[in-house]
Coordinates of C-alpha atoms in Angstrom, one line a residue:
X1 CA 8.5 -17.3 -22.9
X2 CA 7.9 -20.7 -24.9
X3 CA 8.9 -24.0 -22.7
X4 CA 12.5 -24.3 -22.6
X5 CA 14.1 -27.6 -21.4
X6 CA 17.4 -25.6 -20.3
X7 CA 15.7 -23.4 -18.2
X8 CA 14.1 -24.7 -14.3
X9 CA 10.4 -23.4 -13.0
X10 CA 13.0 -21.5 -10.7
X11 CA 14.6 -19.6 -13.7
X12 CA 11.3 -18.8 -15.3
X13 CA 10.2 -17.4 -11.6
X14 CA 13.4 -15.4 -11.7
X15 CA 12.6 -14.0 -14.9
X16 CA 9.2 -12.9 -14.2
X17 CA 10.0 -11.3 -10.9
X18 CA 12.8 -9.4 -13.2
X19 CA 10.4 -8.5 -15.5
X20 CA 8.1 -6.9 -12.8
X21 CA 11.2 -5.2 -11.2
X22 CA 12.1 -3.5 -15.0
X23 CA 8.7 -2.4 -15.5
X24 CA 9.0 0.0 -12.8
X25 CA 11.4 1.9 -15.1
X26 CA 8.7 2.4 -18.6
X27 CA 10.4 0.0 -20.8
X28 CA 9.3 -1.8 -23.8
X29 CA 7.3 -4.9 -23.7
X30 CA 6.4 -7.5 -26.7
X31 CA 3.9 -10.8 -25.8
X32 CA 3.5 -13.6 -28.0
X33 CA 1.3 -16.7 -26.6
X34 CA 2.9 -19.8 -27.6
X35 CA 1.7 -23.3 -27.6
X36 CA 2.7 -23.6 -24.0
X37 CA 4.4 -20.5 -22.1
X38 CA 3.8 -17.0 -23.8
X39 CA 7.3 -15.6 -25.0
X40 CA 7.4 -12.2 -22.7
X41 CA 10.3 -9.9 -24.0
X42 CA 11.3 -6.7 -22.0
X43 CA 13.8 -4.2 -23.0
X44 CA 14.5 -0.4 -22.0
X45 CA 16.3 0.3 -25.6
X46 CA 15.3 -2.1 -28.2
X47 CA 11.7 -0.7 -29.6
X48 CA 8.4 -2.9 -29.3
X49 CA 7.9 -3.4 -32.8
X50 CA 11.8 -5.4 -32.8
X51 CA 10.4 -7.6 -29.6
X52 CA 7.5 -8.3 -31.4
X53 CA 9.7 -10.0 -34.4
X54 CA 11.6 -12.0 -32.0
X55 CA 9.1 -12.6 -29.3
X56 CA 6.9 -14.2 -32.6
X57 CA 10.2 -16.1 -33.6
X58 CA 10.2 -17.5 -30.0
X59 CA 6.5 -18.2 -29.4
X60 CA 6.0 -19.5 -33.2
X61 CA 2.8 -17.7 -33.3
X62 CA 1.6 -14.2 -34.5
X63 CA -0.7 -13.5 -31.9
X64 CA 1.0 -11.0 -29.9
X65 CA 0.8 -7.1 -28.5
X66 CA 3.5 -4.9 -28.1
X67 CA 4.8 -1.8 -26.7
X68 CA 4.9 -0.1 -23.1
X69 CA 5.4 -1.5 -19.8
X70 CA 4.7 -0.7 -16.3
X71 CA 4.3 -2.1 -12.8
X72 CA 2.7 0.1 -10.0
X73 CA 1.1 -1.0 -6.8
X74 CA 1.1 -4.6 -7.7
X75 CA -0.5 -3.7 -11.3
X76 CA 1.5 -4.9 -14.7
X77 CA 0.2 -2.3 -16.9
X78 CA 0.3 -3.0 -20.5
X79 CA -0.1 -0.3 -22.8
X80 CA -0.6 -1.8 -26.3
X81 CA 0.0 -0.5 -29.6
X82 CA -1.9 -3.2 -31.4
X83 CA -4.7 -4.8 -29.8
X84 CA -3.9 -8.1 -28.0
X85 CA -5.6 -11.3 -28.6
X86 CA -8.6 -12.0 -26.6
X87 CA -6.9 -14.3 -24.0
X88 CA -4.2 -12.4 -23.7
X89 CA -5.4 -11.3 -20.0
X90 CA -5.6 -14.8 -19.6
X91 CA -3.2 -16.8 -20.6
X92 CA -0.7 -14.3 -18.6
X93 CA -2.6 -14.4 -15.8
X94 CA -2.4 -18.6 -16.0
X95 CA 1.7 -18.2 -16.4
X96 CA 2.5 -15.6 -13.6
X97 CA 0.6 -17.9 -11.1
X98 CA 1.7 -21.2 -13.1
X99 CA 5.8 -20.0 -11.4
X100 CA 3.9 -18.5 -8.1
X101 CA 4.6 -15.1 -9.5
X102 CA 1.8 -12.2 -8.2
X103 CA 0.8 -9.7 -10.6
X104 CA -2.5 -8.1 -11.8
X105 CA -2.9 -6.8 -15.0
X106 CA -4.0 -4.2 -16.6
X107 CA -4.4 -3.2 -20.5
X108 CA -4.8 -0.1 -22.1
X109 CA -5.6 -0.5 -25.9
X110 CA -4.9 1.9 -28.8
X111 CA -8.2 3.7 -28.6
X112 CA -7.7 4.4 -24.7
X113 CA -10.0 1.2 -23.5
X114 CA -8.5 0.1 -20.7
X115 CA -9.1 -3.8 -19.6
X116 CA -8.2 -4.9 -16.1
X117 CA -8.0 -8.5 -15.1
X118 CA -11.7 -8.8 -13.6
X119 CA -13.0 -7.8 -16.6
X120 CA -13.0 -12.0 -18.0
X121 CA -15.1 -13.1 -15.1
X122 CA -17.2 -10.7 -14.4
X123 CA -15.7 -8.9 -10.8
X124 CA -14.9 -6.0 -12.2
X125 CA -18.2 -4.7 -12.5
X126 CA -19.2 -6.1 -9.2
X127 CA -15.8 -4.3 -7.4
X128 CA -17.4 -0.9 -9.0
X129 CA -21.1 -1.9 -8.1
X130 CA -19.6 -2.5 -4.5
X131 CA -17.3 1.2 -4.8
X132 CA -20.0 3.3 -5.5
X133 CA -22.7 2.0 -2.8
X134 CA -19.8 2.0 -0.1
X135 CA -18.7 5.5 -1.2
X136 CA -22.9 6.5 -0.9
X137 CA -23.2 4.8 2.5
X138 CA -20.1 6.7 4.1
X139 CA -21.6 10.0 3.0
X140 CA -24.9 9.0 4.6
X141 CA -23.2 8.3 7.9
X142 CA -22.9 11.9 8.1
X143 CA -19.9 11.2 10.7
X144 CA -21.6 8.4 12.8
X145 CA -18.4 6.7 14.2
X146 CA -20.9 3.7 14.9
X147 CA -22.1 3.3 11.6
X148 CA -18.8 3.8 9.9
X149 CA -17.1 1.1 11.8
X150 CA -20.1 -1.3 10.4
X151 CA -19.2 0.1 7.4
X152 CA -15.7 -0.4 7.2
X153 CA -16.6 -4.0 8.4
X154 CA -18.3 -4.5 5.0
X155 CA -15.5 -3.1 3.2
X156 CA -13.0 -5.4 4.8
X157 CA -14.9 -8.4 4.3
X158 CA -15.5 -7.2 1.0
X159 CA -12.2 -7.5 0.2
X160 CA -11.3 -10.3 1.6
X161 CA -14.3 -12.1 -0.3
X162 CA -12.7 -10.9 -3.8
X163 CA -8.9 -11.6 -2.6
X164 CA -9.8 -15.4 -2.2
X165 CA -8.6 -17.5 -5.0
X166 CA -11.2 -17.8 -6.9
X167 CA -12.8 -14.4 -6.0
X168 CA -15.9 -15.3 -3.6
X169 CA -18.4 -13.7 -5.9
X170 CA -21.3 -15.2 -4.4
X171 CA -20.1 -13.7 -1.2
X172 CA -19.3 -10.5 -2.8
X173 CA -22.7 -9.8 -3.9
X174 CA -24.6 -10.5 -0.3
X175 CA -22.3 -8.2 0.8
X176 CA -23.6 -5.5 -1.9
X177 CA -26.7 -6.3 -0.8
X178 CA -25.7 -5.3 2.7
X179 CA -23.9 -1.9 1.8
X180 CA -26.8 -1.2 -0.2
X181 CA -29.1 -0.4 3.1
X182 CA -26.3 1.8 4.3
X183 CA -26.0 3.6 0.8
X184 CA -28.6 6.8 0.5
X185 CA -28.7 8.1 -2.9
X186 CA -31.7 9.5 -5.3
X187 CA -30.9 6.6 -7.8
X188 CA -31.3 3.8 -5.4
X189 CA -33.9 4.7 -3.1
X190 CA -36.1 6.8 -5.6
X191 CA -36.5 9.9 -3.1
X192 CA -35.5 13.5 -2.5
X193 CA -35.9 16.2 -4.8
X194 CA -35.1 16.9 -8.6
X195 CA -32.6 19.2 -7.7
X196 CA -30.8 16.1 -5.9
X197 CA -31.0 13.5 -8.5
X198 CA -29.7 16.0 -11.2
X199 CA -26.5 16.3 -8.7
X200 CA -26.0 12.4 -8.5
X201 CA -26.7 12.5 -12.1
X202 CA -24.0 15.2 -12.9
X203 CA -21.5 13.4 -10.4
X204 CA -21.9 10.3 -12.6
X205 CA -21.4 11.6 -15.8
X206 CA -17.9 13.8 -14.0
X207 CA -16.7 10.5 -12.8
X208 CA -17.1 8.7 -16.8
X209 CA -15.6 11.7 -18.0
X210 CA -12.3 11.9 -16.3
X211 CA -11.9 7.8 -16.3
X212 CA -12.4 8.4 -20.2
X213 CA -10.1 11.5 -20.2
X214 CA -7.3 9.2 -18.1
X215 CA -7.7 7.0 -20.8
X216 CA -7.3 9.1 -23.5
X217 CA -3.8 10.5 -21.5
X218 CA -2.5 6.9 -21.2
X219 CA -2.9 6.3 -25.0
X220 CA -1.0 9.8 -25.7
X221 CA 1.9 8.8 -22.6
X222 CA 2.7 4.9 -25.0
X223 CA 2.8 6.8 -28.3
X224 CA 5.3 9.3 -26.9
X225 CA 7.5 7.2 -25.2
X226 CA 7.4 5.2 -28.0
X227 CA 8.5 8.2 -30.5
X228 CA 11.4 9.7 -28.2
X229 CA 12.9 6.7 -26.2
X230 CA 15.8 7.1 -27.7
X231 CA 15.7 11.2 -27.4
X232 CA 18.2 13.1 -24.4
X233 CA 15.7 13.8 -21.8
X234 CA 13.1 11.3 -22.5
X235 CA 13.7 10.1 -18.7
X236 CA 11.5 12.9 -17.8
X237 CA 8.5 11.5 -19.8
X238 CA 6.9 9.6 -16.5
X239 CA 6.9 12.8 -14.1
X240 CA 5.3 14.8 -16.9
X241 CA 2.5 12.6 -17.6
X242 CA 2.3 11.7 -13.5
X243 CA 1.8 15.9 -13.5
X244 CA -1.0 15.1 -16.3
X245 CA -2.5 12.5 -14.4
X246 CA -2.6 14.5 -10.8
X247 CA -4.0 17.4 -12.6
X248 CA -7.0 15.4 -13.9
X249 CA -7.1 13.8 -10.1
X250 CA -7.6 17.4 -8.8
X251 CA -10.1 18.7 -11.5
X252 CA -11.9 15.4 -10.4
X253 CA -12.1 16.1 -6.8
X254 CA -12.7 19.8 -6.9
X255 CA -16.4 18.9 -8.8
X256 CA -17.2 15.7 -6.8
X257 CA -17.1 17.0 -4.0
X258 CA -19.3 19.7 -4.3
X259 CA -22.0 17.6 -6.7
X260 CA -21.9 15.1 -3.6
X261 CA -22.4 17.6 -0.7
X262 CA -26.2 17.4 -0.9
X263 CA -27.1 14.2 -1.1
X264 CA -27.4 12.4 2.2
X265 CA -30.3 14.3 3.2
X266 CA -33.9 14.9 1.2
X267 CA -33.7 18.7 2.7
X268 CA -34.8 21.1 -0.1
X269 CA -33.1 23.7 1.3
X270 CA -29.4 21.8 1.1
X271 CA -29.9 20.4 -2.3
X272 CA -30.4 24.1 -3.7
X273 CA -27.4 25.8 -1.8
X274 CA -25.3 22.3 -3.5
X275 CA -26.6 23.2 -6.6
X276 CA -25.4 27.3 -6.3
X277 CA -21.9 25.9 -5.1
X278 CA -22.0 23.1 -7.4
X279 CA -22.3 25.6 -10.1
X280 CA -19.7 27.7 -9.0
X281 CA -16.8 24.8 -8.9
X282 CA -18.0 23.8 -12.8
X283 CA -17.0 27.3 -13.6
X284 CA -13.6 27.0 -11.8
X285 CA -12.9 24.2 -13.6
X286 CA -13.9 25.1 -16.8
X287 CA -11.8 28.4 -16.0
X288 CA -8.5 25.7 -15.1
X289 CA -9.1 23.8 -18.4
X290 CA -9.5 27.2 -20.7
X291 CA -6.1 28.6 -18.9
X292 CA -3.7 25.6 -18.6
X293 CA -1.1 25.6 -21.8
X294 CA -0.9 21.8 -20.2
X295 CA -4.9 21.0 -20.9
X296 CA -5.4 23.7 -24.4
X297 CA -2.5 21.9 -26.1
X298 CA -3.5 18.4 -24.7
X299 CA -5.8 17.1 -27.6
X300 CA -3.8 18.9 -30.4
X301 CA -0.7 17.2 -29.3
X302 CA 1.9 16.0 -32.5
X303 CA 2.0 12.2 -31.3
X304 CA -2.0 10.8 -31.8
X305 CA -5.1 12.5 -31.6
X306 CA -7.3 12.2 -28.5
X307 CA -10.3 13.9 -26.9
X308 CA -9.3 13.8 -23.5
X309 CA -10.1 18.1 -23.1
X310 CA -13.0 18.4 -25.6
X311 CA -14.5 15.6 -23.3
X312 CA -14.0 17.2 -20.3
X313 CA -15.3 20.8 -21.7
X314 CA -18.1 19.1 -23.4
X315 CA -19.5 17.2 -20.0
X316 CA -18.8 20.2 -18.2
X317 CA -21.1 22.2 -20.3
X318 CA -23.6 19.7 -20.4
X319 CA -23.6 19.5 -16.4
X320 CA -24.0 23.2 -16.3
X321 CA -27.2 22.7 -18.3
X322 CA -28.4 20.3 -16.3
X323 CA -28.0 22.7 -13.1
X324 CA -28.8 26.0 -14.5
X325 CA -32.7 23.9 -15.3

């Protein structure tokens, strides 16, 4: 909202603590960045494109972003029908903290990009650098309670490094350095067999494929909302996309963990019984995603078209490829 002499610092912390506290219900959203304070407009009836209007009005500037809200786990999620400007994520972030409001934030653009707050200064990339090594060094612990409390150690001091305000970065990355020794995998130490590195490599292209897939779901969840808020009913909207969402967390799950059985050990022997079971889950999912009315009549939905199941299907064949070689 632009700088308004009637209102105190102490009403404009109000607001935005009101505004988090609405989002938890899905309501509309319209942000226009003004000379000063953005004009941040939130309403659970009136739609996005008539915030937009008055949130220009207020702002006296057309660069703005509108439509669905929504505030989970400390996360403001913005899901945009028009692409916002490009410091958007920033200027927000600068007036939540400018009235000691916490909040991260979180885009997701028409085409299903989704844009987190790291993403301007570079620690989102080094929080998924930092992810996958941890992930690869608990696996190679193979249980050793020893090793996992060093581990957690890393994480936890990890997390305090990127928690600090400004995010420790330089701190961050020694500590990637660290987890690294405790990671095992075929891509970062260059052994074990070609069986193994095809089920990292598999288990990587899985994990892009569902984040795109979520993507794609989140896109298809703000057009509908959009297009029967004012329907009877339309309440319902969040547990049937939170079904969506679980569904994909399942499909996720029920491949990763058998592509990632295998690889804390360079023993022949294991990488080739993970590759048999490996196989086996890729046709149970394919068989979940050709059966579920929920997934066939995902991508053909009336709203927008997206490509969240013809993704999946289409990585799924191409891991099967990869295994079957």
């Amino acid at each position: 909202m632009p700088k308004d002499d009637a209102k105190s610092p102490d009403d404009i912390t109000k607001e935005l603590k009101d505004i988090l506290a609405m989002a938890k219900k899905g309501p509309f959203f319209a942000v226009a960045l003004g000379k000063e304070d953005p004009a941040f407009l939130v309403d659970k009836v009136k739609k996005p494109d008539v915030l937009a209007q008055k949130a220009k009005t207020e702002a006296k500037s057309s660069k703005l972003t509108y439509g669905n809200l929504e505030f989970e786990k400390g996360a403001l999620t913005l899901y945009c029908q028009v692409n916002p400007p490009g410091n958007m994520m920033r200027s927000l972030k600068a007036y939540f903290k400018k009235y000691k409001v916490g909040a991260k934030f979180r885009f997701v653009l028409p085409d299903g990009t989704v844009e987190d707050d790291g993403a301007d200064d570079g620690t989102g990339e080094i929080v998924k650098s930092f992810g996958r090594l941890i992930d690869g060094a608990r696996q190679a612990a193979n249980g050793d309670a020893a090793r996992l409390k060093q581990i957690d150690g890393l994480q936890h001091l990890f997390d305090r490094a990127m928690e600090s305000d400004p995010p420790d970065v330089d701190g961050a990355k020694k500590l990637i350095a660290a987890a690294r020794k405790f990671a095992f995998t075929a891509d970062d130490t260059g052994e074990g067999s070609e069986i193994k590195k095809t089920l990292v490599k598999s288990n990587t292209n899985w994990g892009k494929a569902v984040a795109a897939a979520r993507s794609e779901v989140t896109k298809l969840e703000s057009k509908v909302k959009t297009d029967c808020a004012d329907l009877p009913g339309a309440t319902r909207l969040d547990g049937a996309f939170k079904t969506l969402l679980s569904a994909l967390d399942s499909l996720e799950k029920a491949l990763a963990g058998p592509l990632t059985a295998g690889t804390a050990t360079d023993d022949a022997k294991v990488h080739e019984l993970a590759r048999k079971k490996a196989m086996g889950a890729v046709d149970q999912v394919e068989k979940v995603l050709g059966s579920s009315p929920m997934f066939k009549s995902l991508d053909d939905n009336p709203f927008v078209k997206v490509q969240a199941s013809r993704l999946l299907t289409g990585t799924l064949a191409s891991i099967k490829k990869d295994l079957a070689a």
